[in-house]
C-alpha atoms as one frame of an Amber mdcrd trajectory, in Angstrom:
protein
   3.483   5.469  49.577   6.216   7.652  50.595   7.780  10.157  48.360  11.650
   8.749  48.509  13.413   9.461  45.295  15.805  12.025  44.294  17.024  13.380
  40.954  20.416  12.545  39.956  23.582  14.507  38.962  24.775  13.958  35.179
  26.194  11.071  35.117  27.320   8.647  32.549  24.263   5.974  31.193  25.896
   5.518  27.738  25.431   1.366  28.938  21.704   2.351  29.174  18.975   2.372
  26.887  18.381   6.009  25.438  14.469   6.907  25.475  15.061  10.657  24.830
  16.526  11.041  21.045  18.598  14.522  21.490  17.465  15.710  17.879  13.497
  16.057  18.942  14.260  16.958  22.611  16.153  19.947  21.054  13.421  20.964
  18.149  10.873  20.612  21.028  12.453  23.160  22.822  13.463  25.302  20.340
   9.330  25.327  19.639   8.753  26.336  23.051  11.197  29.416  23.142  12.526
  30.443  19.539  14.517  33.239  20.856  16.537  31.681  22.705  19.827  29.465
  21.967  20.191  26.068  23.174  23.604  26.391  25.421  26.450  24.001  26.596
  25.582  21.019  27.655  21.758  22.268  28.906  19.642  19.982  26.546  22.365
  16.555  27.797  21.149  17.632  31.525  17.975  18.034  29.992  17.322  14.701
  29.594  19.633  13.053  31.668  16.729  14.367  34.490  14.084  13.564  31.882
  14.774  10.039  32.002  15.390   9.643  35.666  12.181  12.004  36.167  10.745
   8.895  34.010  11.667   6.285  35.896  10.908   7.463  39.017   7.355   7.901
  38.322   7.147   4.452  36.282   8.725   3.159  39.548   6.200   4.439  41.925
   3.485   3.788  39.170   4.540   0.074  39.401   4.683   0.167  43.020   0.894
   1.619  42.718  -0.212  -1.395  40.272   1.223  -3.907  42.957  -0.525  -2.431
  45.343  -3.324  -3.537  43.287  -2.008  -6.631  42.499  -1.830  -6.582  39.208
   0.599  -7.148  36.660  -0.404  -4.006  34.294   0.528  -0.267  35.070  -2.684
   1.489  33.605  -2.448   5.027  33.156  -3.817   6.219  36.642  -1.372   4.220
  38.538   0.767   6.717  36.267  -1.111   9.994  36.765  -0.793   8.948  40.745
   2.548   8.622  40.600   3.125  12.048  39.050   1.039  13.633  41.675   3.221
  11.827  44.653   6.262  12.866  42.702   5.132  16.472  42.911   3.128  16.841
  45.821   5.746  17.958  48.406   6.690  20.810  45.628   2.629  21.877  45.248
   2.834  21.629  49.571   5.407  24.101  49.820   4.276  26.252  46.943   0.438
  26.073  48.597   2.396  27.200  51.974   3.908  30.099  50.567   0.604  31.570
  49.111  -1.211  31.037  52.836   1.976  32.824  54.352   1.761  35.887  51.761
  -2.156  36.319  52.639  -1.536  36.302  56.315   1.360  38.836  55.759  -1.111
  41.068  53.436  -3.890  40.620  56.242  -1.386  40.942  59.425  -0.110  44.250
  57.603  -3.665  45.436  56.715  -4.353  44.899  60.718  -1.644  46.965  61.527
  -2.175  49.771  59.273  -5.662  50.385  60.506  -4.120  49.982  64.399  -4.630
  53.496  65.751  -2.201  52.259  68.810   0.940  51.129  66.828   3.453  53.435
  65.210   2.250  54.754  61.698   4.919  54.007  59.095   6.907  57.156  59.760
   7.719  55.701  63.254   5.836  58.479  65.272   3.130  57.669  67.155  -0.589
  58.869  65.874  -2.477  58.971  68.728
């Protein structure tokens, strides 16, 4: 299946259901950093992309129990719907890690070059 969704902006979903009560969301993250203040309207974005995260993944995790052809979304159809949801991210994050070792190993090759200019720009040999 191909990775096709794309978080919203804030918008107005007062006609939806609400899934994420804004009383625990905030005492959950208070837990998770006590020093800090809960700002503006941070914890409303919060889960405005909470629940859009959420369906997203329960859409793709339906999509993945049709596929099956069944009528019941069991919890790997869930835990492969997370992994679609982030798999370009872990791609380009995997990417970045392969380009930093070839630019540790390309600069390693041309610090031991005895034909290229040493870092002071003059010429050792």
């Amino acid at each position: 299946m191909e990775f096709r969704y794309i978080l919203t902006d804030m918008g107005d979903s007062s006609e939806e259901a609400d899934p994420i009560k804004e009383s625990p969301l905030w005492e959950f993250v208070k837990e998770q950093e006590e020093d800090m203040q809960v700002g503006g309207e941070s914890l409303d974005y919060l889960k405005v992309q909470l629940e859009e995260t959420t369906r997203i993944v329960w859409h793709i995790a339906a999509e993945n129990a049709r596929e099956r052809n069944v009528k019941t979304i069991e919890e790997e159809d869930v835990r492969e719907a997370f992994k679609e949801l982030v798999h370009p991210h872990m791609m380009l994050v995997d990417a970045r890690e392969m380009l930093n070792k070839y630019q540790n190993e390309f600069q390693s090759m041309i610090d031991e070059d005895p034909v290229l200019p040493s870092e002071g720009g003059e010429n050792d040999g």
